[in-house]
PDB file of C-alpha atoms in Angstrom:
ATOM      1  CA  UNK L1381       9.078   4.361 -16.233  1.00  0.00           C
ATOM      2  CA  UNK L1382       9.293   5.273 -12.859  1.00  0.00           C
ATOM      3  CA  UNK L1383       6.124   6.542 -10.910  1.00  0.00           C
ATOM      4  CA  UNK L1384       6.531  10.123 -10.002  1.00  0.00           C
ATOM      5  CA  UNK L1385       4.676  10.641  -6.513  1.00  0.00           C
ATOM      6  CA  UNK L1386       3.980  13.553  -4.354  1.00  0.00           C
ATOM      7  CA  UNK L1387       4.146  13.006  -1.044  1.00  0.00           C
ATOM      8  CA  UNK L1388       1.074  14.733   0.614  1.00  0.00           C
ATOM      9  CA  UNK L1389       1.003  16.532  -1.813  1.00  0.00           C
ATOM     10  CA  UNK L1390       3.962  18.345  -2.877  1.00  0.00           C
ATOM     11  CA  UNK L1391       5.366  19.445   0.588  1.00  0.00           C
ATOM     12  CA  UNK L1392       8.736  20.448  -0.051  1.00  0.00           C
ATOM     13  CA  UNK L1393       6.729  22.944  -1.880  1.00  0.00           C
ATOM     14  CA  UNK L1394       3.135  23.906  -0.071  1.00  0.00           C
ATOM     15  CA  UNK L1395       1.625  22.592   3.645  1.00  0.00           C
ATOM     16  CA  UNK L1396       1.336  19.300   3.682  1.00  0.00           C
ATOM     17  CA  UNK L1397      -1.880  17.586   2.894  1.00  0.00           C
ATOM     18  CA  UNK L1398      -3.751  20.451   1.667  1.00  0.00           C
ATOM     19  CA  UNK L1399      -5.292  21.563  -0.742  1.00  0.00           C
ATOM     20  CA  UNK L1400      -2.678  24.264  -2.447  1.00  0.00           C
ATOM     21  CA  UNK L1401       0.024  21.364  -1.993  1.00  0.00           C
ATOM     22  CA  UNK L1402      -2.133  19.457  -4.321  1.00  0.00           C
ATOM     23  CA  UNK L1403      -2.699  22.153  -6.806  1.00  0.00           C
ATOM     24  CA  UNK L1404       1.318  22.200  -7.078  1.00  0.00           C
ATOM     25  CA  UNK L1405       1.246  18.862  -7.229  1.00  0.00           C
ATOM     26  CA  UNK L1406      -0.696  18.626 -10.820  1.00  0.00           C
ATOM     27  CA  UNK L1407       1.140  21.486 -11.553  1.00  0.00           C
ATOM     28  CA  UNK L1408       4.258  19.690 -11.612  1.00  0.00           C
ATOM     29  CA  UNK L1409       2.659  16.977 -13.362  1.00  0.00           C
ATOM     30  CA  UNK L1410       3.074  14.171 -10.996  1.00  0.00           C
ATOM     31  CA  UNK L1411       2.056  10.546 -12.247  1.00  0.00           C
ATOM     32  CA  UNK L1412       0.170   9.842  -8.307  1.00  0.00           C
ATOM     33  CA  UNK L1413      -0.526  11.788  -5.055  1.00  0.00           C
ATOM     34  CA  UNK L1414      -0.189  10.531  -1.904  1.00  0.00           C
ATOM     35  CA  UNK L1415      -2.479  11.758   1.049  1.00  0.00           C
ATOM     36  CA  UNK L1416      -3.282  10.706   4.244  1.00  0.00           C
ATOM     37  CA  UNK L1417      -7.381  10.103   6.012  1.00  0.00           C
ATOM     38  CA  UNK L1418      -8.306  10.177   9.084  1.00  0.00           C
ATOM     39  CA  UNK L1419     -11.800  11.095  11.122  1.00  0.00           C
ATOM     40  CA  UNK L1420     -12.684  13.679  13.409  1.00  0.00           C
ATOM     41  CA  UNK L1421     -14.862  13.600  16.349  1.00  0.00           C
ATOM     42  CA  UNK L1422     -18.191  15.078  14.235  1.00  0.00           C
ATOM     43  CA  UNK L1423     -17.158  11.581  11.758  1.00  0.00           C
ATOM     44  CA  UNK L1424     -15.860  13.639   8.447  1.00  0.00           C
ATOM     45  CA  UNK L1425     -12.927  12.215   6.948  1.00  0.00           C
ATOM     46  CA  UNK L1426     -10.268  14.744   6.417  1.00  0.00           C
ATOM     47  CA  UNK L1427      -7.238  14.990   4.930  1.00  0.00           C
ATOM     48  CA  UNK L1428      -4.362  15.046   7.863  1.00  0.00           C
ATOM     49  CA  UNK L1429      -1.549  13.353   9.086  1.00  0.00           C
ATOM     50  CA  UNK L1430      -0.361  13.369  12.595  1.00  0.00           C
ATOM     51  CA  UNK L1431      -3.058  12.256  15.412  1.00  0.00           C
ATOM     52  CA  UNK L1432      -2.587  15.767  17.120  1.00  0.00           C
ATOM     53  CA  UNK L1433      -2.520  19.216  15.224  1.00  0.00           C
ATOM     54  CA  UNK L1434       0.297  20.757  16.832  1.00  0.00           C
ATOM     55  CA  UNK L1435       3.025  20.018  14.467  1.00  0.00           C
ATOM     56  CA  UNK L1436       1.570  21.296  11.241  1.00  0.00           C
ATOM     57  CA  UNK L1437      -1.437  23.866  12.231  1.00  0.00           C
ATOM     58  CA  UNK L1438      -1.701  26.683  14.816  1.00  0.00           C
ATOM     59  CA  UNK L1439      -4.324  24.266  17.270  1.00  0.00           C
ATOM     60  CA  UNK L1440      -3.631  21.843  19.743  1.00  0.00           C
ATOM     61  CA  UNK L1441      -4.517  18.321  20.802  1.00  0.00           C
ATOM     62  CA  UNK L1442      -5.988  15.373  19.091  1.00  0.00           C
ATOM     63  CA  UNK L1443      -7.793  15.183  16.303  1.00  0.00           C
ATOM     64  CA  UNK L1444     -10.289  12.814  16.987  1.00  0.00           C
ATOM     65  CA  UNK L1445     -11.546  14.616  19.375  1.00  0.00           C
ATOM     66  CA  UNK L1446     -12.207  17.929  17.266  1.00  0.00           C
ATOM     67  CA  UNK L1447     -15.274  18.854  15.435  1.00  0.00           C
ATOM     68  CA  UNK L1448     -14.829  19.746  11.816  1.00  0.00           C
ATOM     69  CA  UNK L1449     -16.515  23.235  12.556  1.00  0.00           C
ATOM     70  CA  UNK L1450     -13.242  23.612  15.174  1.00  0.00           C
ATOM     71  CA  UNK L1451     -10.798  22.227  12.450  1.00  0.00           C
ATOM     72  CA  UNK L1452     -11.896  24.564   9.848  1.00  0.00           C
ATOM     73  CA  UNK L1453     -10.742  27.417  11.882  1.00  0.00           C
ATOM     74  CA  UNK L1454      -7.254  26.241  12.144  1.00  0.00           C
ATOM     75  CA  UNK L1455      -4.595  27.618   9.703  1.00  0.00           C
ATOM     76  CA  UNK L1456      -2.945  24.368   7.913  1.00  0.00           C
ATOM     77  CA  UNK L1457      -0.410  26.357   6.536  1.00  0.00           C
ATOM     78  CA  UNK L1458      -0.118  29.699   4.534  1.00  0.00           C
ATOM     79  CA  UNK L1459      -3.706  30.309   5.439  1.00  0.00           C
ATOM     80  CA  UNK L1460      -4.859  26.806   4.095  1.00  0.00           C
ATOM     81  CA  UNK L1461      -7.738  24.901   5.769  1.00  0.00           C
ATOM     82  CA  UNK L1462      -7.776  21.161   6.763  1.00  0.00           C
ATOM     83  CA  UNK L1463      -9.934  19.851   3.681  1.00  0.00           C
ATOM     84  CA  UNK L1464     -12.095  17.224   2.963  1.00  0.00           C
ATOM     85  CA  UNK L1465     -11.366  13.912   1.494  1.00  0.00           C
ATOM     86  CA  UNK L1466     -14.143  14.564  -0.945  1.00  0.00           C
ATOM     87  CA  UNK L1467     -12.394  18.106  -1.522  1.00  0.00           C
ATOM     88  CA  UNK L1468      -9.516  16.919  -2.048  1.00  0.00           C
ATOM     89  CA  UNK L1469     -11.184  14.685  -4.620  1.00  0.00           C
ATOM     90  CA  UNK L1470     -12.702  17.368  -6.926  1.00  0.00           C
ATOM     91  CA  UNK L1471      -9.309  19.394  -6.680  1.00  0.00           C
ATOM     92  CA  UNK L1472      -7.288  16.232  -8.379  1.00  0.00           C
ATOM     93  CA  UNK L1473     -10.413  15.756 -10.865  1.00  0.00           C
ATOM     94  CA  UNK L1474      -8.709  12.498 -11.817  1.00  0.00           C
ATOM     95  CA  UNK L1475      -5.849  14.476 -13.642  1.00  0.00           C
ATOM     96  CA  UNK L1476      -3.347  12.340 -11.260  1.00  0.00           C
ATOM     97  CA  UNK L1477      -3.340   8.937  -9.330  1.00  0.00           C
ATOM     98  CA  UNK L1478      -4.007   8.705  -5.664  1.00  0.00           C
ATOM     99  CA  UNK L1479      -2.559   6.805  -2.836  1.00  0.00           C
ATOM    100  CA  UNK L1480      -4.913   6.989  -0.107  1.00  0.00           C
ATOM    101  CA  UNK L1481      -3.377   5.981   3.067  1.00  0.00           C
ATOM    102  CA  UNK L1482      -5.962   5.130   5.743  1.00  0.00           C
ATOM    103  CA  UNK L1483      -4.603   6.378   9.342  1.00  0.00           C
ATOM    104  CA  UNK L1484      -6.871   5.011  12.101  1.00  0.00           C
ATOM    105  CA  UNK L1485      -9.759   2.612  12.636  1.00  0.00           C
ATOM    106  CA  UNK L1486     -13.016   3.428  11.301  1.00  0.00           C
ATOM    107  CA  UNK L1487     -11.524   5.098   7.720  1.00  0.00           C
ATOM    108  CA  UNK L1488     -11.956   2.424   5.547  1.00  0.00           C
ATOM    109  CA  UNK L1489     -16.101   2.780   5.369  1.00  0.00           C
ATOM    110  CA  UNK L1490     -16.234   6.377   3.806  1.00  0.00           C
ATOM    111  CA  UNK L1491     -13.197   5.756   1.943  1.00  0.00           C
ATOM    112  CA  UNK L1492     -15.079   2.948   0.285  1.00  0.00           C
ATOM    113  CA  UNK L1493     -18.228   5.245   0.043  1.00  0.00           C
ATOM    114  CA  UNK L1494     -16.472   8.636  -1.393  1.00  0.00           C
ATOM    115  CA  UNK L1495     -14.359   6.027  -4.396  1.00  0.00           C
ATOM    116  CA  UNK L1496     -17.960   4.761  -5.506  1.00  0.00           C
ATOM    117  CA  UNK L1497     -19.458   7.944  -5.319  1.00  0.00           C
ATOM    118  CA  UNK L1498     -16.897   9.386  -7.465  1.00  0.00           C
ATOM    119  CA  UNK L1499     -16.196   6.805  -9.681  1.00  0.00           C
ATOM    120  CA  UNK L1500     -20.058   7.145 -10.320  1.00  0.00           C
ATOM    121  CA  UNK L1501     -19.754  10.948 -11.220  1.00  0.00           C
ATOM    122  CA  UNK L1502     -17.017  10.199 -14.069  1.00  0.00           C
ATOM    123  CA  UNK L1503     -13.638  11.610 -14.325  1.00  0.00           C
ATOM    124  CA  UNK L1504     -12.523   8.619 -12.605  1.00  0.00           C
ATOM    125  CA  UNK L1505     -11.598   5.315 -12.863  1.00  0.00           C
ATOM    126  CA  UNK L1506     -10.661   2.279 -10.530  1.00  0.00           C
ATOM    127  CA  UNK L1507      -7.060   2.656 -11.877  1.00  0.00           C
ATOM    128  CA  UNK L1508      -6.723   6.015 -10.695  1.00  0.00           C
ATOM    129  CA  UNK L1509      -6.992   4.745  -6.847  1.00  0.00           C
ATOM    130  CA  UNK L1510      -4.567   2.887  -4.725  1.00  0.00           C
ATOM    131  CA  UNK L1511      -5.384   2.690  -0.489  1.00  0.00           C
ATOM    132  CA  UNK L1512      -3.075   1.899   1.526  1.00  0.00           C
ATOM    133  CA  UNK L1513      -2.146   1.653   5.606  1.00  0.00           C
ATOM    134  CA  UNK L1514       0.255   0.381   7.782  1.00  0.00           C
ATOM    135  CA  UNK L1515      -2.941  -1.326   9.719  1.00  0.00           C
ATOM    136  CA  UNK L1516      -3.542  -4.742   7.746  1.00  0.00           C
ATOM    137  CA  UNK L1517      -6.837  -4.917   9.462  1.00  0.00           C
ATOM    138  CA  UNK L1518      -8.254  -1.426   7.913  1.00  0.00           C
ATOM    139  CA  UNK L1519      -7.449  -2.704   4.612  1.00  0.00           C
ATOM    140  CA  UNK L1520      -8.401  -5.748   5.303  1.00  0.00           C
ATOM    141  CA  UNK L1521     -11.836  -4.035   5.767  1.00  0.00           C
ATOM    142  CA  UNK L1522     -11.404  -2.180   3.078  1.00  0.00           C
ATOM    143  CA  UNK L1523     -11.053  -5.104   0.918  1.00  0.00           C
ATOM    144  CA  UNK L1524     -14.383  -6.414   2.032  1.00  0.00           C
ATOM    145  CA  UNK L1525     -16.099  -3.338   1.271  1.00  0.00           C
ATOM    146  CA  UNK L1526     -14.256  -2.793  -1.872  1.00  0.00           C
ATOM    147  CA  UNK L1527     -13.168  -5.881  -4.108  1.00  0.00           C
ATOM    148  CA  UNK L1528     -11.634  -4.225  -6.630  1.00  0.00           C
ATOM    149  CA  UNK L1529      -9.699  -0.825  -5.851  1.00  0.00           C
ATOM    150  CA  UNK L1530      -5.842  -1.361  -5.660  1.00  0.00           C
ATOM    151  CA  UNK L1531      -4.415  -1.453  -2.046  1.00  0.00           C
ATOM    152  CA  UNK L1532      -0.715  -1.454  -1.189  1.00  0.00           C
ATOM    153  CA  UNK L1533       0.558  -2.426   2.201  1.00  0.00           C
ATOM    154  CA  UNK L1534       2.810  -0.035   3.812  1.00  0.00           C
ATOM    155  CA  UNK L1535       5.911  -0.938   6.110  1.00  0.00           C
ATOM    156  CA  UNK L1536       9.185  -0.003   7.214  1.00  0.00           C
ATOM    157  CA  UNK L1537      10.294  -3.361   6.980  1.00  0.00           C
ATOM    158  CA  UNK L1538       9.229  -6.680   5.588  1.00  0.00           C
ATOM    159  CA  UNK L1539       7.000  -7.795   8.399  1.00  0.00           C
ATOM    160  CA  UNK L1540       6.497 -11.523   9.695  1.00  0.00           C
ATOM    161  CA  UNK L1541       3.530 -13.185   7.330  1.00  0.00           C
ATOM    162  CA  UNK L1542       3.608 -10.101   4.668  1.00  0.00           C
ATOM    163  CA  UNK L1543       2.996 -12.529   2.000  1.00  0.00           C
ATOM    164  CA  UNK L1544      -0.055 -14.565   3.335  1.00  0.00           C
ATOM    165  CA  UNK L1545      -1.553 -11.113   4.069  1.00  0.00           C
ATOM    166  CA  UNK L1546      -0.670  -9.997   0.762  1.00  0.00           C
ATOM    167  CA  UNK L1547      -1.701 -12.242  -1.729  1.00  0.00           C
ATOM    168  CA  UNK L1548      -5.106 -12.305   1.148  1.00  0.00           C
ATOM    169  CA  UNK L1549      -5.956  -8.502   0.167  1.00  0.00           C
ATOM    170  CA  UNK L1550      -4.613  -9.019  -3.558  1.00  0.00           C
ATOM    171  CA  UNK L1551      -2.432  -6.201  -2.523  1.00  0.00           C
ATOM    172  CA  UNK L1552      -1.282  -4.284  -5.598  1.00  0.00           C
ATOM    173  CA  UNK L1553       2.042  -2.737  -4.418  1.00  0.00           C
ATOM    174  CA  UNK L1554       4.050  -2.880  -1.294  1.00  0.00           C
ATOM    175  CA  UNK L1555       4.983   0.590  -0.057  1.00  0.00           C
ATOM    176  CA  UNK L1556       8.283   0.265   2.000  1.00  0.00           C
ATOM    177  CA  UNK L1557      10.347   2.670   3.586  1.00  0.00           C
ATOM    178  CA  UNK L1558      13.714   3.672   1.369  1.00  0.00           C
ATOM    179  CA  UNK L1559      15.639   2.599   3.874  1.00  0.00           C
ATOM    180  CA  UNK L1560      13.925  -1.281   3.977  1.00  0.00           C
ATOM    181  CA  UNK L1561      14.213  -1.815   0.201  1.00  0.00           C
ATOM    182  CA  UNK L1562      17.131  -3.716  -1.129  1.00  0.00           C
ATOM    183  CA  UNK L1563      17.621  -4.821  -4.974  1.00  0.00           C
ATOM    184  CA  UNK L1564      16.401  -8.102  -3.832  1.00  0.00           C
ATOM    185  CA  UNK L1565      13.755  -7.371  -2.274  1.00  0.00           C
ATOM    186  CA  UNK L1566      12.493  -5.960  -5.648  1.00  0.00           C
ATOM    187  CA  UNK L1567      13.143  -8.675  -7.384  1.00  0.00           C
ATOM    188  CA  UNK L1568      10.856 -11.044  -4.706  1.00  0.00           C
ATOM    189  CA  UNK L1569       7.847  -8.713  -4.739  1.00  0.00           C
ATOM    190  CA  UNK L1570       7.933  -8.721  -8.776  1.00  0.00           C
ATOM    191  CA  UNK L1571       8.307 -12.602  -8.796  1.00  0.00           C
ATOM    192  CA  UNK L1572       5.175 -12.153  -6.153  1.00  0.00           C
ATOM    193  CA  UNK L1573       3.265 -10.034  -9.144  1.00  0.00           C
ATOM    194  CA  UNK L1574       3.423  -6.824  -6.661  1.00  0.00           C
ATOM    195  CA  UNK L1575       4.849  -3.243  -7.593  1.00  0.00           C
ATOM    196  CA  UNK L1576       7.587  -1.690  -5.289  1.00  0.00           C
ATOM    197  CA  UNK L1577       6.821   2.201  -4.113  1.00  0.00           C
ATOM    198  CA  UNK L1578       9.905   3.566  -2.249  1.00  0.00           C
ATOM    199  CA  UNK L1579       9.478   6.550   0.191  1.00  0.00           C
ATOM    200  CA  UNK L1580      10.576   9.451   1.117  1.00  0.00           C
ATOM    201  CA  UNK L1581      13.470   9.906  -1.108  1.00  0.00           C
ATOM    202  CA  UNK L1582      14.238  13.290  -1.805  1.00  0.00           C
ATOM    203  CA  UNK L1583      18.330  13.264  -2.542  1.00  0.00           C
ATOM    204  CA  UNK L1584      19.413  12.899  -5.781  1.00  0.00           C
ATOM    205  CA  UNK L1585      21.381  10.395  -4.715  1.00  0.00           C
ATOM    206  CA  UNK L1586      18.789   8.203  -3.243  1.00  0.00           C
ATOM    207  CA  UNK L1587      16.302   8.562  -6.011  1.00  0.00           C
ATOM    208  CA  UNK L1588      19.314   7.277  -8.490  1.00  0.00           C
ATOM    209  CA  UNK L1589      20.069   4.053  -5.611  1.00  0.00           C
ATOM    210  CA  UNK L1590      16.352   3.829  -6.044  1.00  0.00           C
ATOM    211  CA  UNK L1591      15.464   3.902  -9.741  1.00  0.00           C
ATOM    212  CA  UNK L1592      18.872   1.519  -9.997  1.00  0.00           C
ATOM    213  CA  UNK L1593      17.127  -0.832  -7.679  1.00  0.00           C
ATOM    214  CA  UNK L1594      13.894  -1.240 -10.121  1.00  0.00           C
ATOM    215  CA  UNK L1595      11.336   0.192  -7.789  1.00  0.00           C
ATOM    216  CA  UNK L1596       8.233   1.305  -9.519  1.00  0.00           C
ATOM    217  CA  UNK L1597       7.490   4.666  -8.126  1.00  0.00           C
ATOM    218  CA  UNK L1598       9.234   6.757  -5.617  1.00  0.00           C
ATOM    219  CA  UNK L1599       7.566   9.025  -3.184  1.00  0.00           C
ATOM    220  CA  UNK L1600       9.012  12.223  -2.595  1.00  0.00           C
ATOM    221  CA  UNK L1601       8.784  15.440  -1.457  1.00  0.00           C
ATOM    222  CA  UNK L1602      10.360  16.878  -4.569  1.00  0.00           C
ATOM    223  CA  UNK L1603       8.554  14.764  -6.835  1.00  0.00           C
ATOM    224  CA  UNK L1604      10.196  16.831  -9.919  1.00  0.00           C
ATOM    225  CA  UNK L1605      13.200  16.010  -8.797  1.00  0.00           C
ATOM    226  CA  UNK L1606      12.181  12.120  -9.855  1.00  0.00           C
TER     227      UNK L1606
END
């Protein structure tokens, strides 16, 4: 069975990233959500994308350098606020996966920190997280901060010495770009004891090419459409 997964939520549907996108999300009863984490100038990790707010709130400039009193004032979308990682959190209540992609040094710590603290609470378990990144060396501190949780490495391509740095972070999936995966590509990464997650495919077309290929879950932004 093929992983159904929204991507930031279910944004063909609801703002990206926020919270309402990932009420829709369970609503559609997607297997995992994917999200993206980054920090803010006053250190919170939110839930956001792009290193500047232009694109998908009514503010301006970077992120990093905006408090999260500022960024709660923003509109995210259909009046929806940035949230919180940890909001995001008790929204999902472990009634879906997550893939937690890490965007920007410094994320890995309180991503750690917030996956203990809730795995503490209950309504949680390891399974239920995977992190990932595009920046080996955030998940590479991850790792050491974390032995256990899932990580998947993210990519457009295979890059040079994937392989030492994945079998190095015991990476659980690699999470390549639809247009990077090939059928025997799949095949490698299973042989390698890795899980393939495809994104964004939203045609049904490509989700077809995609489940025909043997890829374990495909990220989309219609993930009913999976």
């Amino acid at each position: 069975m093929v992983l159904r997964i929204g991507h930031r939520g279910a944004m063909g549907y609801a703002p990206e990233n926020t919270l309402l996108s990932f009420r829709k999300t369970l609503e559609l009863r997607c297997d995992m959500i994917e999200f993206d984490v980054r920090l803010c100038r006053s250190g919170e990790l939110i839930v956001f994308h792009d290193d500047t707010l232009e694109r998908t709130t009514n503010g301006a400039g970077q992120v990093s350098e905006q408090t999260l009193e500022f960024l709660r004032t923003l509109d995210a979308g259909c009046g929806e606020k940035i949230p919180l990682f940890q909001e995001a959190l008790e929204v999902i209540a472990g009634k879906a996966r997550v893939d937690v992609e890490l965007k920007g040094p410094g994320t890995a710590l309180q991503t750690a920190s917030l996956i203990d603290r809730f795995l503490t609470q209950g309504g949680w378990s390891r399974g239920h997280f995977l992190v990932s990144s595009f920046d080996c060396q955030e998940l590479s501190a991850f790792r050491r901060l974390d032995p256990y949780t899932p990580v998947g490495i993210l990519c457009e391509n295979i890059p040079v010495g994937f392989f030492g740095m994945a079998r190095s972070l015991g990476a659980y999936s690699l999470n390549i770009s639809y247009n990077g995966v090939t059928p025997e590509l799949v095949d490698h990464i299973h042989r390698e004891g890795m899980k393939v997650l495809v994104w964004t495919v939203d045609s049904p077309d490509g989700i077809a090419r995609a489940k025909g290929m043997g890829v374990d879950g495909i990220i989309s932004n219609f993930p009913d459409r999976v």
